[in-house]
mmCIF file of C-alpha atoms in Angstrom:
data_model
loop_
_atom_site.group_PDB
_atom_site.id
_atom_site.type_symbol
_atom_site.label_atom_id
_atom_site.label_comp_id
_atom_site.label_asym_id
_atom_site.label_seq_id
_atom_site.Cartn_x
_atom_site.Cartn_y
_atom_site.Cartn_z
ATOM 1 C CA UNK K 291 0.000 0.000 0.000
ATOM 2 C CA UNK K 292 1.317 3.470 -0.811
ATOM 3 C CA UNK K 293 2.079 5.889 2.003
ATOM 4 C CA UNK K 294 -0.504 8.318 0.635
ATOM 5 C CA UNK K 295 -4.167 7.472 0.258
ATOM 6 C CA UNK K 296 -4.512 4.370 -1.932
ATOM 7 C CA UNK K 297 -5.263 5.104 -5.554
ATOM 8 C CA UNK K 298 -8.137 3.111 -7.083
ATOM 9 C CA UNK K 299 -8.668 3.129 -10.848
ATOM 10 C CA UNK K 300 -12.174 2.039 -11.847
ATOM 11 C CA UNK K 301 -12.199 0.731 -15.425
ATOM 12 C CA UNK K 302 -15.562 0.735 -17.172
ATOM 13 C CA UNK K 303 -17.582 1.754 -20.186
ATOM 14 C CA UNK K 304 -19.263 4.871 -18.813
ATOM 15 C CA UNK K 305 -20.887 7.857 -20.582
ATOM 16 C CA UNK K 306 -21.905 8.043 -23.377
ATOM 17 C CA UNK K 307 -22.765 4.411 -22.638
ATOM 18 C CA UNK K 308 -25.926 3.865 -20.615
ATOM 19 C CA UNK K 309 -26.879 0.944 -18.439
ATOM 20 C CA UNK K 310 -26.038 -0.755 -15.197
ATOM 21 C CA UNK K 311 -22.239 -0.884 -15.555
ATOM 22 C CA UNK K 312 -21.966 2.768 -16.529
ATOM 23 C CA UNK K 313 -24.240 3.783 -13.656
ATOM 24 C CA UNK K 314 -22.298 1.660 -11.157
ATOM 25 C CA UNK K 315 -18.909 3.000 -12.244
ATOM 26 C CA UNK K 316 -20.030 6.620 -12.249
ATOM 27 C CA UNK K 317 -21.638 6.155 -8.839
ATOM 28 C CA UNK K 318 -18.576 4.769 -7.078
ATOM 29 C CA UNK K 319 -16.115 7.192 -8.680
ATOM 30 C CA UNK K 320 -18.252 10.113 -7.509
ATOM 31 C CA UNK K 321 -18.878 8.664 -4.043
ATOM 32 C CA UNK K 322 -17.832 11.143 -1.329
ATOM 33 C CA UNK K 323 -17.712 8.399 1.303
ATOM 34 C CA UNK K 324 -15.184 6.327 -0.658
ATOM 35 C CA UNK K 325 -13.258 9.525 -1.415
ATOM 36 C CA UNK K 326 -12.538 9.962 2.295
ATOM 37 C CA UNK K 327 -10.193 6.963 2.246
ATOM 38 C CA UNK K 328 -9.230 6.448 -1.404
ATOM 39 C CA UNK K 329 -8.342 8.464 -4.482
ATOM 40 C CA UNK K 330 -10.874 6.974 -6.876
ATOM 41 C CA UNK K 331 -10.764 7.800 -10.572
ATOM 42 C CA UNK K 332 -12.508 6.526 -13.676
ATOM 43 C CA UNK K 333 -10.771 5.078 -16.725
ATOM 44 C CA UNK K 334 -13.585 5.271 -19.262
ATOM 45 C CA UNK K 335 -13.287 2.794 -22.157
ATOM 46 C CA UNK K 336 -16.582 3.745 -23.849
ATOM 47 C CA UNK K 337 -16.505 5.008 -27.410
ATOM 48 C CA UNK K 338 -20.170 4.805 -28.412
ATOM 49 C CA UNK K 339 -23.539 5.017 -26.705
ATOM 50 C CA UNK K 340 -24.655 1.559 -27.897
ATOM 51 C CA UNK K 341 -22.351 -1.400 -27.354
ATOM 52 C CA UNK K 342 -21.548 -3.656 -30.299
ATOM 53 C CA UNK K 343 -18.637 -5.322 -28.545
ATOM 54 C CA UNK K 344 -19.864 -8.861 -29.151
ATOM 55 C CA UNK K 345 -19.039 -8.654 -32.838
ATOM 56 C CA UNK K 346 -15.760 -9.989 -34.193
ATOM 57 C CA UNK K 347 -14.364 -7.246 -36.405
ATOM 58 C CA UNK K 348 -11.086 -5.407 -36.773
ATOM 59 C CA UNK K 349 -12.243 -2.299 -34.901
ATOM 60 C CA UNK K 350 -13.391 -4.231 -31.832
ATOM 61 C CA UNK K 351 -10.169 -6.248 -31.684
ATOM 62 C CA UNK K 352 -8.158 -3.050 -32.018
ATOM 63 C CA UNK K 353 -10.216 -1.359 -29.297
ATOM 64 C CA UNK K 354 -9.747 -4.335 -26.947
ATOM 65 C CA UNK K 355 -5.963 -4.202 -27.386
ATOM 66 C CA UNK K 356 -5.912 -0.432 -26.915
ATOM 67 C CA UNK K 357 -7.990 -0.744 -23.745
ATOM 68 C CA UNK K 358 -5.647 -3.439 -22.404
ATOM 69 C CA UNK K 359 -2.665 -1.135 -22.957
ATOM 70 C CA UNK K 360 -4.423 1.726 -21.122
ATOM 71 C CA UNK K 361 -5.269 -0.605 -18.237
ATOM 72 C CA UNK K 362 -1.682 -1.848 -18.046
ATOM 73 C CA UNK K 363 -0.369 1.720 -17.824
ATOM 74 C CA UNK K 364 -2.925 2.560 -15.123
ATOM 75 C CA UNK K 365 -2.006 -0.594 -13.176
ATOM 76 C CA UNK K 366 1.618 0.533 -13.012
ATOM 77 C CA UNK K 367 0.591 3.634 -11.046
ATOM 78 C CA UNK K 368 -2.414 2.502 -8.992
ATOM 79 C CA UNK K 369 -2.866 0.495 -5.811
ATOM 80 C CA UNK K 370 -6.076 -1.158 -7.031
ATOM 81 C CA UNK K 371 -7.492 -1.612 -10.511
ATOM 82 C CA UNK K 372 -11.219 -2.268 -10.208
ATOM 83 C CA UNK K 373 -12.297 -3.717 -13.582
ATOM 84 C CA UNK K 374 -15.999 -3.644 -14.467
ATOM 85 C CA UNK K 375 -16.307 -6.587 -16.859
ATOM 86 C CA UNK K 376 -18.836 -7.660 -19.470
ATOM 87 C CA UNK K 377 -17.781 -11.313 -19.473
ATOM 88 C CA UNK K 378 -20.384 -12.613 -21.898
ATOM 89 C CA UNK K 379 -19.520 -15.344 -24.436
ATOM 90 C CA UNK K 380 -17.450 -14.559 -27.519
ATOM 91 C CA UNK K 381 -15.370 -11.424 -27.953
ATOM 92 C CA UNK K 382 -16.481 -9.923 -24.590
ATOM 93 C CA UNK K 383 -14.932 -12.905 -22.748
ATOM 94 C CA UNK K 384 -11.713 -12.525 -24.739
ATOM 95 C CA UNK K 385 -11.670 -8.782 -24.066
ATOM 96 C CA UNK K 386 -12.192 -9.490 -20.355
ATOM 97 C CA UNK K 387 -9.210 -11.862 -20.458
ATOM 98 C CA UNK K 388 -7.029 -9.201 -22.089
ATOM 99 C CA UNK K 389 -8.008 -6.659 -19.432
ATOM 100 C CA UNK K 390 -7.417 -9.160 -16.609
ATOM 101 C CA UNK K 391 -3.931 -9.942 -17.925
ATOM 102 C CA UNK K 392 -3.084 -6.281 -18.463
ATOM 103 C CA UNK K 393 -4.260 -5.208 -15.011
ATOM 104 C CA UNK K 394 -2.470 -8.035 -13.223
ATOM 105 C CA UNK K 395 0.806 -7.264 -15.033
ATOM 106 C CA UNK K 396 1.169 -3.944 -13.224
ATOM 107 C CA UNK K 397 1.884 -3.290 -9.557
ATOM 108 C CA UNK K 398 -1.790 -2.769 -8.714
ATOM 109 C CA UNK K 399 -3.968 -5.389 -7.070
ATOM 110 C CA UNK K 400 -6.736 -6.502 -9.398
ATOM 111 C CA UNK K 401 -10.438 -6.625 -8.520
ATOM 112 C CA UNK K 402 -12.421 -8.144 -11.407
ATOM 113 C CA UNK K 403 -16.110 -7.206 -11.125
ATOM 114 C CA UNK K 404 -18.307 -9.380 -13.358
ATOM 115 C CA UNK K 405 -21.607 -7.628 -14.124
ATOM 116 C CA UNK K 406 -22.594 -9.553 -17.235
ATOM 117 C CA UNK K 407 -25.932 -11.284 -17.563
ATOM 118 C CA UNK K 408 -24.595 -14.673 -18.669
ATOM 119 C CA UNK K 409 -22.019 -14.815 -15.868
ATOM 120 C CA UNK K 410 -24.614 -13.918 -13.245
ATOM 121 C CA UNK K 411 -27.714 -15.647 -14.630
ATOM 122 C CA UNK K 412 -27.139 -19.100 -13.188
ATOM 123 C CA UNK K 413 -29.189 -20.587 -16.040
ATOM 124 C CA UNK K 414 -26.824 -22.441 -18.406
ATOM 125 C CA UNK K 415 -29.835 -24.007 -20.141
ATOM 126 C CA UNK K 416 -30.692 -20.494 -21.357
ATOM 127 C CA UNK K 417 -27.169 -19.150 -21.918
ATOM 128 C CA UNK K 418 -23.754 -20.434 -20.924
ATOM 129 C CA UNK K 419 -20.058 -20.438 -21.720
ATOM 130 C CA UNK K 420 -18.309 -22.458 -24.396
ATOM 131 C CA UNK K 421 -14.861 -23.990 -24.120
ATOM 132 C CA UNK K 422 -13.021 -20.925 -25.439
ATOM 133 C CA UNK K 423 -14.991 -18.637 -23.119
ATOM 134 C CA UNK K 424 -14.110 -20.771 -20.097
ATOM 135 C CA UNK K 425 -10.434 -20.764 -21.062
ATOM 136 C CA UNK K 426 -10.495 -16.977 -21.396
ATOM 137 C CA UNK K 427 -12.204 -16.503 -18.057
ATOM 138 C CA UNK K 428 -9.612 -18.596 -16.255
ATOM 139 C CA UNK K 429 -7.659 -15.332 -16.240
ATOM 140 C CA UNK K 430 -9.951 -14.357 -13.358
ATOM 141 C CA UNK K 431 -7.534 -16.399 -11.226
ATOM 142 C CA UNK K 432 -5.083 -13.512 -11.574
ATOM 143 C CA UNK K 433 -7.424 -11.266 -9.578
ATOM 144 C CA UNK K 434 -7.022 -10.782 -5.834
ATOM 145 C CA UNK K 435 -10.813 -10.610 -5.678
ATOM 146 C CA UNK K 436 -13.618 -11.405 -8.118
ATOM 147 C CA UNK K 437 -16.954 -9.667 -7.517
ATOM 148 C CA UNK K 438 -20.323 -10.673 -8.935
ATOM 149 C CA UNK K 439 -23.837 -9.258 -8.614
ATOM 150 C CA UNK K 440 -25.741 -12.458 -7.782
ATOM 151 C CA UNK K 441 -25.315 -15.484 -5.554
ATOM 152 C CA UNK K 442 -25.591 -17.795 -8.572
ATOM 153 C CA UNK K 443 -22.989 -15.653 -10.311
ATOM 154 C CA UNK K 444 -20.633 -16.155 -7.391
ATOM 155 C CA UNK K 445 -21.019 -19.931 -7.746
ATOM 156 C CA UNK K 446 -20.379 -19.676 -11.490
ATOM 157 C CA UNK K 447 -17.197 -17.629 -11.064
ATOM 158 C CA UNK K 448 -15.925 -19.913 -8.300
ATOM 159 C CA UNK K 449 -16.276 -22.830 -10.703
ATOM 160 C CA UNK K 450 -14.421 -20.938 -13.440
ATOM 161 C CA UNK K 451 -11.658 -19.738 -11.124
ATOM 162 C CA UNK K 452 -11.222 -22.261 -8.289
ATOM 163 C CA UNK K 453 -9.403 -21.102 -5.146
ATOM 164 C CA UNK K 454 -10.017 -17.465 -6.136
ATOM 165 C CA UNK K 455 -11.731 -15.192 -3.622
ATOM 166 C CA UNK K 456 -15.226 -14.416 -4.987
ATOM 167 C CA UNK K 457 -17.808 -12.141 -3.349
ATOM 168 C CA UNK K 458 -21.309 -10.970 -4.230
ATOM 169 C CA UNK K 459 -21.596 -7.174 -4.186
ATOM 170 C CA UNK K 460 -25.065 -5.665 -4.384
ATOM 171 C CA UNK K 461 -25.823 -2.732 -6.654
ATOM 172 C CA UNK K 462 -27.221 0.423 -5.105
ATOM 173 C CA UNK K 463 -29.113 3.607 -5.905
ATOM 174 C CA UNK K 464 -29.511 6.987 -4.270
ATOM 175 C CA UNK K 465 -32.692 6.315 -2.316
ATOM 176 C CA UNK K 466 -33.443 10.035 -2.034
ATOM 177 C CA UNK K 467 -33.919 10.122 -5.817
ATOM 178 C CA UNK K 468 -36.746 7.589 -5.595
ATOM 179 C CA UNK K 469 -39.334 8.581 -2.996
ATOM 180 C CA UNK K 470 -41.697 5.734 -2.220
ATOM 181 C CA UNK K 471 -45.237 6.080 -3.525
ATOM 182 C CA UNK K 472 -48.425 4.724 -2.001
ATOM 183 C CA UNK K 473 -49.198 1.980 -4.600
ATOM 184 C CA UNK K 474 -52.946 2.565 -4.322
ATOM 185 C CA UNK K 475 -53.830 4.082 -7.694
ATOM 186 C CA UNK K 476 -56.919 2.682 -9.376
ATOM 187 C CA UNK K 477 -56.692 1.486 -12.052
ATOM 188 C CA UNK K 478 -53.099 0.437 -11.351
ATOM 189 C CA UNK K 479 -50.274 1.170 -13.773
ATOM 190 C CA UNK K 480 -47.811 -1.580 -14.718
ATOM 191 C CA UNK K 481 -44.422 -0.216 -15.843
ATOM 192 C CA UNK K 482 -41.634 -1.821 -17.885
ATOM 193 C CA UNK K 483 -38.290 -0.067 -18.402
ATOM 194 C CA UNK K 484 -35.595 -1.564 -20.616
ATOM 195 C CA UNK K 485 -34.344 -2.147 -24.138
ATOM 196 C CA UNK K 486 -37.049 -3.430 -26.468
ATOM 197 C CA UNK K 487 -35.706 -6.909 -27.219
ATOM 198 C CA UNK K 488 -36.566 -10.581 -26.911
ATOM 199 C CA UNK K 489 -34.081 -11.043 -24.049
ATOM 200 C CA UNK K 490 -36.114 -8.694 -21.850
ATOM 201 C CA UNK K 491 -39.229 -10.850 -22.255
ATOM 202 C CA UNK K 492 -41.267 -8.381 -24.301
ATOM 203 C CA UNK K 493 -42.979 -11.115 -26.329
ATOM 204 C CA UNK K 494 -44.108 -12.742 -23.080
ATOM 205 C CA UNK K 495 -45.281 -9.411 -21.675
ATOM 206 C CA UNK K 496 -47.438 -8.706 -24.724
ATOM 207 C CA UNK K 497 -48.859 -12.253 -24.643
ATOM 208 C CA UNK K 498 -49.535 -12.051 -20.899
ATOM 209 C CA UNK K 499 -51.382 -8.774 -21.455
ATOM 210 C CA UNK K 500 -53.520 -10.445 -24.137
ATOM 211 C CA UNK K 501 -54.314 -13.297 -21.740
ATOM 212 C CA UNK K 502 -55.423 -10.828 -19.065
ATOM 213 C CA UNK K 503 -57.747 -9.091 -21.503
ATOM 214 C CA UNK K 504 -59.129 -12.459 -22.640
ATOM 215 C CA UNK K 505 -59.897 -13.220 -18.977
ATOM 216 C CA UNK K 506 -61.819 -9.961 -18.702
ATOM 217 C CA UNK K 507 -59.126 -8.140 -16.686
ATOM 218 C CA UNK K 508 -59.189 -4.745 -18.376
ATOM 219 C CA UNK K 509 -58.946 -2.282 -15.501
ATOM 220 C CA UNK K 510 -55.199 -1.574 -15.572
ATOM 221 C CA UNK K 511 -52.705 0.400 -17.614
ATOM 222 C CA UNK K 512 -49.416 -0.669 -19.175
ATOM 223 C CA UNK K 513 -46.476 1.638 -19.913
ATOM 224 C CA UNK K 514 -43.452 0.254 -21.797
ATOM 225 C CA UNK K 515 -40.444 2.576 -21.659
ATOM 226 C CA UNK K 516 -37.518 1.733 -23.927
ATOM 227 C CA UNK K 517 -35.948 2.078 -27.324
ATOM 228 C CA UNK K 518 -34.570 -0.295 -29.930
ATOM 229 C CA UNK K 519 -30.927 0.095 -28.854
ATOM 230 C CA UNK K 520 -28.790 -2.715 -30.368
ATOM 231 C CA UNK K 521 -31.816 -4.921 -31.124
ATOM 232 C CA UNK K 522 -31.868 -6.165 -34.742
ATOM 233 C CA UNK K 523 -34.568 -4.505 -36.827
ATOM 234 C CA UNK K 524 -36.427 -7.758 -37.550
ATOM 235 C CA UNK K 525 -36.612 -8.659 -33.852
ATOM 236 C CA UNK K 526 -37.739 -5.158 -32.912
ATOM 237 C CA UNK K 527 -40.449 -5.163 -35.603
ATOM 238 C CA UNK K 528 -41.755 -8.537 -34.393
ATOM 239 C CA UNK K 529 -42.103 -7.217 -30.842
ATOM 240 C CA UNK K 530 -43.934 -4.117 -32.049
ATOM 241 C CA UNK K 531 -46.254 -6.366 -34.071
ATOM 242 C CA UNK K 532 -46.948 -8.465 -30.963
ATOM 243 C CA UNK K 533 -47.999 -5.350 -29.031
ATOM 244 C CA UNK K 534 -50.110 -4.240 -32.003
ATOM 245 C CA UNK K 535 -51.880 -7.599 -31.970
ATOM 246 C CA UNK K 536 -52.561 -7.179 -28.253
ATOM 247 C CA UNK K 537 -53.995 -3.696 -28.847
ATOM 248 C CA UNK K 538 -51.171 -2.183 -26.794
ATOM 249 C CA UNK K 539 -49.070 -0.331 -29.363
ATOM 250 C CA UNK K 540 -49.861 2.955 -27.575
ATOM 251 C CA UNK K 541 -48.305 1.552 -24.383
ATOM 252 C CA UNK K 542 -44.855 1.704 -26.037
ATOM 253 C CA UNK K 543 -43.748 5.265 -25.276
ATOM 254 C CA UNK K 544 -40.152 5.006 -26.546
ATOM 255 C CA UNK K 545 -36.846 5.613 -24.762
ATOM 256 C CA UNK K 546 -36.743 7.808 -21.660
ATOM 257 C CA UNK K 547 -33.926 8.504 -19.196
ATOM 258 C CA UNK K 548 -33.082 10.077 -15.874
ATOM 259 C CA UNK K 549 -35.832 12.270 -14.490
ATOM 260 C CA UNK K 550 -38.310 10.916 -17.039
ATOM 261 C CA UNK K 551 -37.905 7.390 -15.674
ATOM 262 C CA UNK K 552 -38.101 8.636 -12.086
ATOM 263 C CA UNK K 553 -41.393 10.334 -12.938
ATOM 264 C CA UNK K 554 -42.715 7.112 -14.500
ATOM 265 C CA UNK K 555 -41.774 5.170 -11.357
ATOM 266 C CA UNK K 556 -43.507 7.751 -9.166
ATOM 267 C CA UNK K 557 -46.707 7.333 -11.209
ATOM 268 C CA UNK K 558 -46.626 3.519 -11.367
ATOM 269 C CA UNK K 559 -47.930 0.831 -9.004
ATOM 270 C CA UNK K 560 -46.286 -2.347 -10.340
ATOM 271 C CA UNK K 561 -42.942 -2.883 -12.069
ATOM 272 C CA UNK K 562 -42.524 -5.787 -14.480
ATOM 273 C CA UNK K 563 -39.288 -7.214 -15.917
ATOM 274 C CA UNK K 564 -39.910 -10.656 -17.500
ATOM 275 C CA UNK K 565 -36.296 -11.141 -18.668
ATOM 276 C CA UNK K 566 -34.512 -14.258 -19.863
ATOM 277 C CA UNK K 567 -31.089 -12.901 -18.858
ATOM 278 C CA UNK K 568 -30.159 -10.474 -16.086
ATOM 279 C CA UNK K 569 -27.401 -9.851 -13.585
ATOM 280 C CA UNK K 570 -28.729 -7.638 -10.804
ATOM 281 C CA UNK K 571 -30.977 -5.138 -12.574
ATOM 282 C CA UNK K 572 -30.644 -1.579 -11.305
ATOM 283 C CA UNK K 573 -34.077 -0.982 -12.845
ATOM 284 C CA UNK K 574 -35.575 -3.366 -10.272
ATOM 285 C CA UNK K 575 -33.675 -1.702 -7.423
ATOM 286 C CA UNK K 576 -35.011 1.682 -8.545
ATOM 287 C CA UNK K 577 -38.530 0.222 -8.602
ATOM 288 C CA UNK K 578 -38.054 -1.238 -5.113
ATOM 289 C CA UNK K 579 -36.812 2.124 -3.838
ATOM 290 C CA UNK K 580 -39.918 3.702 -5.365
ATOM 291 C CA UNK K 581 -42.107 1.364 -3.326
ATOM 292 C CA UNK K 582 -43.449 -0.691 -6.233
ATOM 293 C CA UNK K 583 -44.455 -4.321 -6.185
ATOM 294 C CA UNK K 584 -42.201 -6.110 -8.685
ATOM 295 C CA UNK K 585 -43.060 -8.969 -11.031
ATOM 296 C CA UNK K 586 -39.892 -10.586 -12.372
ATOM 297 C CA UNK K 587 -38.369 -13.868 -13.469
ATOM 298 C CA UNK K 588 -36.150 -16.375 -11.690
ATOM 299 C CA UNK K 589 -32.948 -15.282 -13.376
ATOM 300 C CA UNK K 590 -29.696 -13.904 -11.988
ATOM 301 C CA UNK K 591 -30.114 -11.837 -8.831
ATOM 302 C CA UNK K 592 -33.847 -11.262 -9.290
ATOM 303 C CA UNK K 593 -34.746 -13.975 -6.717
ATOM 304 C CA UNK K 594 -32.122 -12.395 -4.405
ATOM 305 C CA UNK K 595 -33.957 -9.079 -4.677
ATOM 306 C CA UNK K 596 -37.587 -10.185 -4.844
ATOM 307 C CA UNK K 597 -38.986 -12.913 -2.617
ATOM 308 C CA UNK K 598 -42.040 -14.438 -4.251
ATOM 309 C CA UNK K 599 -45.112 -13.222 -2.411
ATOM 310 C CA UNK K 600 -43.174 -10.705 -0.285
ATOM 311 C CA UNK K 601 -41.748 -7.885 -2.442
ATOM 312 C CA UNK K 602 -43.607 -9.097 -5.522
ATOM 313 C CA UNK K 603 -43.932 -12.189 -7.669
ATOM 314 C CA UNK K 604 -41.257 -14.312 -9.367
ATOM 315 C CA UNK K 605 -42.061 -16.631 -12.288
ATOM 316 C CA UNK K 606 -40.078 -18.746 -14.733
ATOM 317 C CA UNK K 607 -38.711 -16.882 -17.770
ATOM 318 C CA UNK K 608 -40.647 -17.560 -20.957
ATOM 319 C CA UNK K 609 -43.861 -18.597 -19.186
ATOM 320 C CA UNK K 610 -46.466 -16.110 -20.418
ATOM 321 C CA UNK K 611 -49.431 -17.782 -18.607
ATOM 322 C CA UNK K 612 -47.533 -17.710 -15.278
ATOM 323 C CA UNK K 613 -46.634 -14.075 -15.916
ATOM 324 C CA UNK K 614 -50.305 -13.321 -16.570
ATOM 325 C CA UNK K 615 -51.304 -15.087 -13.338
ATOM 326 C CA UNK K 616 -48.757 -13.110 -11.307
ATOM 327 C CA UNK K 617 -49.814 -9.802 -12.842
ATOM 328 C CA UNK K 618 -53.486 -10.642 -12.312
ATOM 329 C CA UNK K 619 -52.895 -11.230 -8.606
ATOM 330 C CA UNK K 620 -51.002 -7.997 -8.047
ATOM 331 C CA UNK K 621 -53.320 -5.941 -10.254
ATOM 332 C CA UNK K 622 -56.430 -7.320 -8.557
ATOM 333 C CA UNK K 623 -55.368 -7.084 -4.889
ATOM 334 C CA UNK K 624 -54.696 -3.533 -3.814
ATOM 335 C CA UNK K 625 -53.816 -4.507 -0.230
ATOM 336 C CA UNK K 626 -51.258 -7.107 -1.372
ATOM 337 C CA UNK K 627 -49.841 -4.600 -3.839
ATOM 338 C CA UNK K 628 -49.423 -2.028 -1.092
ATOM 339 C CA UNK K 629 -47.779 -4.526 1.271
ATOM 340 C CA UNK K 630 -45.379 -5.733 -1.434
ATOM 341 C CA UNK K 631 -44.417 -2.173 -2.307
ATOM 342 C CA UNK K 632 -43.771 -1.368 1.339
ATOM 343 C CA UNK K 633 -41.630 -4.504 1.733
ATOM 344 C CA UNK K 634 -39.701 -3.633 -1.441
ATOM 345 C CA UNK K 635 -38.892 -0.144 -0.158
ATOM 346 C CA UNK K 636 -37.775 -1.552 3.203
ATOM 347 C CA UNK K 637 -35.467 -4.015 1.499
ATOM 348 C CA UNK K 638 -33.989 -1.297 -0.701
ATOM 349 C CA UNK K 639 -33.291 0.813 2.383
ATOM 350 C CA UNK K 640 -31.704 -2.117 4.183
ATOM 351 C CA UNK K 641 -29.420 -3.402 1.424
ATOM 352 C CA UNK K 642 -29.309 -1.158 -1.633
ATOM 353 C CA UNK K 643 -28.556 2.395 -0.539
ATOM 354 C CA UNK K 644 -25.353 4.193 -1.479
ATOM 355 C CA UNK K 645 -24.103 4.076 2.114
ATOM 356 C CA UNK K 646 -24.282 0.268 2.108
ATOM 357 C CA UNK K 647 -22.358 0.085 -1.169
ATOM 358 C CA UNK K 648 -19.726 2.534 0.101
ATOM 359 C CA UNK K 649 -19.180 0.539 3.271
ATOM 360 C CA UNK K 650 -19.047 -2.722 1.330
ATOM 361 C CA UNK K 651 -16.457 -1.508 -1.174
ATOM 362 C CA UNK K 652 -14.418 0.228 1.508
ATOM 363 C CA UNK K 653 -14.114 -3.014 3.444
ATOM 364 C CA UNK K 654 -13.244 -5.034 0.336
ATOM 365 C CA UNK K 655 -10.630 -2.527 -0.806
ATOM 366 C CA UNK K 656 -9.113 -2.591 2.654
ATOM 367 C CA UNK K 657 -9.042 -6.395 2.674
ATOM 368 C CA UNK K 658 -7.448 -6.594 -0.794
ATOM 369 C CA UNK K 659 -4.762 -4.058 0.119
ATOM 370 C CA UNK K 660 -3.956 -5.817 3.391
ATOM 371 C CA UNK K 661 -4.096 -9.310 1.911
ATOM 372 C CA UNK K 662 -6.437 -10.435 4.707
ATOM 373 C CA UNK K 663 -9.917 -11.562 3.785
ATOM 374 C CA UNK K 664 -10.919 -11.250 7.418
ATOM 375 C CA UNK K 665 -10.711 -7.475 6.965
ATOM 376 C CA UNK K 666 -13.840 -7.644 4.807
ATOM 377 C CA UNK K 667 -17.260 -7.364 6.423
ATOM 378 C CA UNK K 668 -20.194 -9.628 5.636
ATOM 379 C CA UNK K 669 -22.155 -9.079 2.444
ATOM 380 C CA UNK K 670 -25.113 -7.345 4.118
ATOM 381 C CA UNK K 671 -23.838 -4.120 5.606
ATOM 382 C CA UNK K 672 -26.277 -2.262 7.827
ATOM 383 C CA UNK K 673 -25.481 1.407 8.149
ATOM 384 C CA UNK K 674 -26.919 3.296 11.146
ATOM 385 C CA UNK K 675 -29.463 5.885 10.092
#
C-alpha cells in the first residue's frame, strides 16, 4: 500500500454508454464516502452510446488491445485496478481476459467485477459459456478478488476460477432520488423499463397482457419505456407487431432517461421485468426504492432481490401464462400490492442504498490491500441511520 491514500482506478464503459455498468462506475467514482479513504478515478473505455462489442471485427479487436494497454499503464501507477467486466460469451470474454492480464501485469492489485448477464444468470440451459470462453475466463484467477452481482454468479465464477476469492456485491441507488409512492392508484399502472428486445421478455409481456384481456381483466394500464438500442430490426419489428396484436401499441412510449424514468416510477404501481437474462438489474432496485411491487423472473439476482409473495412475484422466464397469473394477482389485490411495495422499499433501504455500497467496497478494498480476507465485512452491511 502506498504511504498516501490508496489510488483506485475504476475501469468501465461509462458515458456516453448507458446501463447498469456505466451507472455503477459513475456512482462509485463520484462517491464522497469512498473519497474519504481512497483516491478513486474513472478510466472510461466507452466510445459509443450503444455497445456492439460482441461482434468480431477489426475495430473491436483493435479497441480491446488499446484498452488493455491503457489498463496496463494505469495498473503501473495505482494500488487497485477495479475492472468492471462484461464477461459474456465470444469477444467480450476474450476482451475481459485481455483486461485481466493487463491489469495483473502492473503493480496494482486486481479486482475483477463481473456484471454480465450470462455470468450472473445461473441458467446455463438459457445461456452459458463455451470452451473458449471458459479458457479466457480462467484469467480471473489472476485477480485478488472477483466480484459478482448475484449469488448464482458467485457460484459460477468460483467454478471458473477455483481457489479465487469471490464475493457478491449488491448494486445500489440513491434512495433520495426515488421517494416511495403509495401503490394505491386505481386502475393500477404496470411499468416496464428496458431495451425493447426478446431477451427482456417483451414477447411474453405482450402475450400475458392479451391473456389478461381475454380473462376480462381490463382495468389496468401498461407503460413500456424503452428504445430499440442494439436490437436487430427484424426482432424489434416482431415485438412491435406483438404489441399491435394485443392492442397495446400505444403503451410503447419510446426511450426515456433520468428524471423521465423517475417520474414514470412515481406514477406507477407495479414494475414488471420478464427477462430471460439479467445480472442484478438496477431498474428493479429503482422500482423497489420507489415502493413498487415487482413482477420478475427467476434469473440472476432477481430472486435475491424479490422474494415471491413478499416484495412481488417471481415466475419462470418464458412462461407467459404464469406471468399473466402473477400480474393478475397484483393488479387485482390492492392490499397485497401495497404490502409488497412497502416490503420492497424496506429491502432497498436495508441493502441497496449508497451508504451500504460505500461501506461494502471500503471493506473489500481494505481487505485486498492488506491481503487479509478477514478485513472484509459480511455481504449485508447495515449502516446506522
